[in-house]
Short mmCIF file of C-alpha atoms and ligand atoms in Angstrom, two decimals:
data_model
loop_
_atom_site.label_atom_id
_atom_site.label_comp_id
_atom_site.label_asym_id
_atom_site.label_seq_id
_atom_site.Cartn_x
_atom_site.Cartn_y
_atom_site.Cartn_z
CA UNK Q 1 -38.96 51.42 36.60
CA UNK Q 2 -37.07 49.82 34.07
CA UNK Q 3 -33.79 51.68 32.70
CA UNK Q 4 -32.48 53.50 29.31
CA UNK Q 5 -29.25 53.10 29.29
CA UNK Q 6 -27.51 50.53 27.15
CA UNK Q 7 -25.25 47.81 28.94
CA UNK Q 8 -22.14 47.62 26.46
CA UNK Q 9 -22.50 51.40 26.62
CA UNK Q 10 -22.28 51.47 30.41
CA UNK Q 11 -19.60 48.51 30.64
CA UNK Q 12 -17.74 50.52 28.62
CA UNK Q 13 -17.88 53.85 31.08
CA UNK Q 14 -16.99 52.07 33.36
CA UNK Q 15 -14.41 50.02 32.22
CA UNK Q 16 -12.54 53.35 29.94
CA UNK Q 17 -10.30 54.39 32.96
CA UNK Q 18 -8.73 51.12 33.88
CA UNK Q 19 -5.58 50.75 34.81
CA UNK Q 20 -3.24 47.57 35.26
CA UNK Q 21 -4.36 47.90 39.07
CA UNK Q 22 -8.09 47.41 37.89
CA UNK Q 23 -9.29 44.21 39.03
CA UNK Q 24 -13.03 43.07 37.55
CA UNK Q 25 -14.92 40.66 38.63
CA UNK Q 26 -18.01 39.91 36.21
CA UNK Q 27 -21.10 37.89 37.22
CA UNK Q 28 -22.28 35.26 35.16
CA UNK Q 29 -24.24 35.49 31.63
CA UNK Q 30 -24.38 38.53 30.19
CA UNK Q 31 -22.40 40.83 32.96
CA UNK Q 32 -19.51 38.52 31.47
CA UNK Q 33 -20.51 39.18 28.11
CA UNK Q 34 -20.84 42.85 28.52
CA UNK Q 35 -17.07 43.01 29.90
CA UNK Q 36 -15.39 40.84 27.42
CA UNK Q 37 -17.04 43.03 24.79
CA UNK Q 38 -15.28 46.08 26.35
CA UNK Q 39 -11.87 43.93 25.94
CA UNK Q 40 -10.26 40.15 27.20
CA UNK Q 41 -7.90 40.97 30.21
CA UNK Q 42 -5.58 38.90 32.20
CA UNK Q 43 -6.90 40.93 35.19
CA UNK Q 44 -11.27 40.00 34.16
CA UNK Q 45 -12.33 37.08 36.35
CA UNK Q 46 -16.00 36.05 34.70
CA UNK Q 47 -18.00 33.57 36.59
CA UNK Q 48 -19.82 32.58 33.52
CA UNK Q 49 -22.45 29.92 34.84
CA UNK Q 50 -21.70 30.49 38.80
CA UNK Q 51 -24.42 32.45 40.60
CA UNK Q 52 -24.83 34.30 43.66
CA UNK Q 53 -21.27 34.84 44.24
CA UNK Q 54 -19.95 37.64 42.89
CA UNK Q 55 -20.05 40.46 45.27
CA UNK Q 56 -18.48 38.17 47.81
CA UNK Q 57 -15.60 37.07 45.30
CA UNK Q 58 -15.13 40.96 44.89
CA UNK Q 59 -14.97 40.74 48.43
CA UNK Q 60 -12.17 38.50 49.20
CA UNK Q 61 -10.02 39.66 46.57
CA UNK Q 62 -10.41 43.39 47.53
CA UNK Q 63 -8.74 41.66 51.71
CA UNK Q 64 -6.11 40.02 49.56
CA UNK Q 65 -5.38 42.88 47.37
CA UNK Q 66 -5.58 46.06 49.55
CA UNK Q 67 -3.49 47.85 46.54
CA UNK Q 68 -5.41 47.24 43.79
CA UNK Q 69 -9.14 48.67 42.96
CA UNK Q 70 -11.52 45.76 42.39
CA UNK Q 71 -14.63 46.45 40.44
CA UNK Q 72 -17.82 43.94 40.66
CA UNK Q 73 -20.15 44.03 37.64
CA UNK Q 74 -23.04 41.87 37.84
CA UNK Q 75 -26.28 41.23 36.91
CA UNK Q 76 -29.30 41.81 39.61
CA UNK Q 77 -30.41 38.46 39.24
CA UNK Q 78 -27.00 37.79 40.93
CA UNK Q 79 -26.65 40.17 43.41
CA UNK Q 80 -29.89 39.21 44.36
CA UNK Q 81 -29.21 35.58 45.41
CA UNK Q 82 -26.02 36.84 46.76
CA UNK Q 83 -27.63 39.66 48.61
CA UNK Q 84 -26.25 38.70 52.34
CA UNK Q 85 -22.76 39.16 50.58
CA UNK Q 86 -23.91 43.39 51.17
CA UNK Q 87 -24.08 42.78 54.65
CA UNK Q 88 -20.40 41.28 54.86
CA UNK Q 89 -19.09 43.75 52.38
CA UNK Q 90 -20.58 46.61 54.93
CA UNK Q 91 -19.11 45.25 58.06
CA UNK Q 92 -15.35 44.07 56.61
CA UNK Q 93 -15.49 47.79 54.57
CA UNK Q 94 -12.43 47.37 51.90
CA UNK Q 95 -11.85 50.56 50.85
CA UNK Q 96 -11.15 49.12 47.32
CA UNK Q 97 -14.18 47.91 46.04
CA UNK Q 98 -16.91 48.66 43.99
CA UNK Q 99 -19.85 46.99 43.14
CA UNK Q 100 -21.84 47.73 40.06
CA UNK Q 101 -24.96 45.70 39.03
CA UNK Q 102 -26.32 45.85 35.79
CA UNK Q 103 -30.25 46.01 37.08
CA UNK Q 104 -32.11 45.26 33.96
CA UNK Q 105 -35.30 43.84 35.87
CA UNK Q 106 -34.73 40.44 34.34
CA UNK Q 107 -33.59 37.37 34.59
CA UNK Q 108 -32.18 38.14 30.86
CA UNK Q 109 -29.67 35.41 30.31
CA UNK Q 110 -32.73 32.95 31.01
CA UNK Q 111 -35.39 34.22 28.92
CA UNK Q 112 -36.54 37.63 30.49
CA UNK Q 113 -38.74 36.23 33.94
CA UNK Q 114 -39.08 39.63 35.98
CA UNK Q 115 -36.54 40.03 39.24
CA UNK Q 116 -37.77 41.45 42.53
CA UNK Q 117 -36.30 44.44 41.30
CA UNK Q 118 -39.24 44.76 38.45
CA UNK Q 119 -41.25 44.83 41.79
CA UNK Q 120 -41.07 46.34 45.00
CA UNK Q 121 -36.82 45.77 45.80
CA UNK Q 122 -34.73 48.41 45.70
CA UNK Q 123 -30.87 47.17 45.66
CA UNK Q 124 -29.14 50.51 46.78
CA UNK Q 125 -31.71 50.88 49.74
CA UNK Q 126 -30.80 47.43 50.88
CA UNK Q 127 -26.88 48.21 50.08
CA UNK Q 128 -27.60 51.13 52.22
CA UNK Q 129 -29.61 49.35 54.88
CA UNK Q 130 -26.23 46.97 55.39
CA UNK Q 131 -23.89 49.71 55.95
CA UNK Q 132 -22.20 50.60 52.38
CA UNK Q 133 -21.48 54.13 52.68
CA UNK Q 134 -21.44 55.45 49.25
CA UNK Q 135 -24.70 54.17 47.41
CA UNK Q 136 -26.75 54.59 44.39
CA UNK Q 137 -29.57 54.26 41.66
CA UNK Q 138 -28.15 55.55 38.58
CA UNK Q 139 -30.42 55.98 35.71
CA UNK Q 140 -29.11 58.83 33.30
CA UNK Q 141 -25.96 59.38 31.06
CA UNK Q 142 -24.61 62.21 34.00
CA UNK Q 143 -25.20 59.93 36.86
CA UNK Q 144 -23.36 57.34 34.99
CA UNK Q 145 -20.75 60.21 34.45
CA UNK Q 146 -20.38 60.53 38.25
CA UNK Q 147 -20.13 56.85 39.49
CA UNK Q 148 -17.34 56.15 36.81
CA UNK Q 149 -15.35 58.54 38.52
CA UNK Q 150 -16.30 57.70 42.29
CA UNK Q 151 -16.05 54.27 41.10
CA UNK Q 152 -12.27 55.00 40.13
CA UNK Q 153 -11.16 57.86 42.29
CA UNK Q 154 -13.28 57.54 45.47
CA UNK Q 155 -12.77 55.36 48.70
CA UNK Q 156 -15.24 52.13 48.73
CA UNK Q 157 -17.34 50.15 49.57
CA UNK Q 158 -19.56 51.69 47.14
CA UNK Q 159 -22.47 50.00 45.48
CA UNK Q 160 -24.49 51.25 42.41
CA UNK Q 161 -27.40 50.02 40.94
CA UNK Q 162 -27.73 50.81 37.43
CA UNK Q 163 -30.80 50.80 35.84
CA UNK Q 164 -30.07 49.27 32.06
CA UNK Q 165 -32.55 48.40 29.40
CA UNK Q 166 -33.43 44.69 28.37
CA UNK Q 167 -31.35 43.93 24.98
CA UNK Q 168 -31.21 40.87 23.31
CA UNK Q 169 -27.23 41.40 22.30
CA UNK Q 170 -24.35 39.31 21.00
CA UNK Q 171 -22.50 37.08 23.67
CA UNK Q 172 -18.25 37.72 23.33
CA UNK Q 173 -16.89 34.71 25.37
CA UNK Q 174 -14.15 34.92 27.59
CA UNK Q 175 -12.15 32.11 27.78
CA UNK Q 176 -14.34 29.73 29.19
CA UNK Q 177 -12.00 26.50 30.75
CA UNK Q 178 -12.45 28.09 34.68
CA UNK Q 179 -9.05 26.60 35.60
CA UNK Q 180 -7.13 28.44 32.85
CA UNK Q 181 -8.83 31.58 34.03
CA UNK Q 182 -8.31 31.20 37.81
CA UNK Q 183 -4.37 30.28 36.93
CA UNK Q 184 -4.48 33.28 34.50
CA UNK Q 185 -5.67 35.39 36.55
CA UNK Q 186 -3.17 34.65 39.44
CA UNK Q 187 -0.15 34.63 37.50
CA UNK Q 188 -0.87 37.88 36.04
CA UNK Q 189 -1.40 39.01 40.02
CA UNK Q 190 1.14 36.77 41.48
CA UNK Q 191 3.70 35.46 38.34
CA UNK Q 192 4.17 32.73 37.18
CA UNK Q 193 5.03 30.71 40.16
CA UNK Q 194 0.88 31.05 41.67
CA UNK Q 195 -0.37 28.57 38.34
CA UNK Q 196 -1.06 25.23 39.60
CA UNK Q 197 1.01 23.17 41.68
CA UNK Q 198 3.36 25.89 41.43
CA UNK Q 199 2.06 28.42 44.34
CA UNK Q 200 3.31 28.29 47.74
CA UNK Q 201 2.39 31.23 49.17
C1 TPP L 301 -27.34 28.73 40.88
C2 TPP L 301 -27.85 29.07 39.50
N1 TPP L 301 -29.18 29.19 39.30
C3 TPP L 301 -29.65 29.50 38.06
C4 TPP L 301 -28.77 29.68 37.02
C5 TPP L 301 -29.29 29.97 35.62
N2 TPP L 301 -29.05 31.32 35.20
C6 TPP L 301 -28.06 31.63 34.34
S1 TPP L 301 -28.01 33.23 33.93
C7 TPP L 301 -29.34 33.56 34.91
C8 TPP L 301 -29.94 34.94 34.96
C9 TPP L 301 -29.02 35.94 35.58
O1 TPP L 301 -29.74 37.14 35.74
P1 TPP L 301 -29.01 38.48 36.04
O2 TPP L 301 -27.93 38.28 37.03
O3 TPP L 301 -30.04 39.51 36.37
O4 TPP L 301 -28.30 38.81 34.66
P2 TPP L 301 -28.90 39.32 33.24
O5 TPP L 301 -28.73 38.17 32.31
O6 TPP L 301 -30.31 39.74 33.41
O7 TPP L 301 -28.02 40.46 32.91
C10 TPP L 301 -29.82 32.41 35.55
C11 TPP L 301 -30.99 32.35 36.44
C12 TPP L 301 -27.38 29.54 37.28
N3 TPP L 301 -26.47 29.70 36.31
N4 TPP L 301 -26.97 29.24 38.52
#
């Protein structure tokens, strides 16, 4: 059944306890929309046009960064297509990550055609079904209330699936050259010394 909450709204939750150790990951479209709305960071990596990856990005940066919290938010058009990444996620278990998709039912960035999840799918069973411990469908203001803080207080892999509705909504851009990103986003992990041609750790 399709959701009631409001994206920005839940980007927001989610995002309002950050810290400099808050890594995000956003999926592509609108998931990168909905974050850059909530504030540009050095520390936001938005795929933009890339799909399919996101969980798994979440993934290796949560290995290389066992201090930091990593937080995937994506759309479930995304996690879909990337839904083996659960599996891997389950098995390598990084206490520091989260994964939150956006699950509006849609394909929204593309005109609105219906996901599997408008059907019979049901993304936290599956997360559940690979092994994430901590799962869920969140659908109301208090269970949104109580995956922000798991989400930022409690030990991962956790996975939520969070039932949004469909909005047609403004589209903030974050910067979109993926070089500059990727080299922004390293130096403000690394320094200076991790842009390109300059890294040789
Ligand atoms: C490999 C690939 N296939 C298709 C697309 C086109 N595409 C861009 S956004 C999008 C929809 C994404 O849906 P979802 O992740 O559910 O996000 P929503 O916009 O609904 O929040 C698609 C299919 C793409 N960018 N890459």
């Amino acid at each position: 059944m399709a959701g009631q909450l409001h994206r920005r709204d839940v980007v927001a939750a989610l995002l309002a306890p950050r810290t400099p150790d808050t890594l995000v990951i956003a999926g592509l479209g609108s998931s990168a929309w909905d974050v850059t709305a909530s504030g540009d960071s050095d520390r936001n990596f938005c795929l933009v046009g890339g799909m399919g990856l996101t969980a798994i990005i979440g993934l290796g940066l949560a290995r290389t960064q066992p201090n930091k919290n990593v937080l995937v938010i994506t759309g479930d058009g995304d996690m879909l297509m990337g839904m083996g990444s659960l599996a891997t996620v389950a098995n390598v278990a990084p206490r520091n990550l989260s994964i939150c998709v956006l699950d509006n039912e849609l394909f929204g960035e593309t005109g609105g055609q219906p996901t599997h999840t408008a059907g019979v799918t049901d993304l936290a069973a599956i997360a559940k079904g690979a092994g994430i411990p901590l799962t869920s469908t969140v659908r109301t203001e208090g269970e949104l209330k109580t995956i922000v803080g798991s989400v930022h207080n409690e030990a991962g892999p956790q996975f939520h699936a969070i039932k949004i509705m469909h909005e047609e909504l403004d589209s903030p851009k974050p910067p979109l050259d993926g070089g500059y990103t990727k080299d922004r986003f390293r130096i403000a992990l690394l320094g200076e010394a991790a842009a390109v041609g300059g890294f040789r750790g």
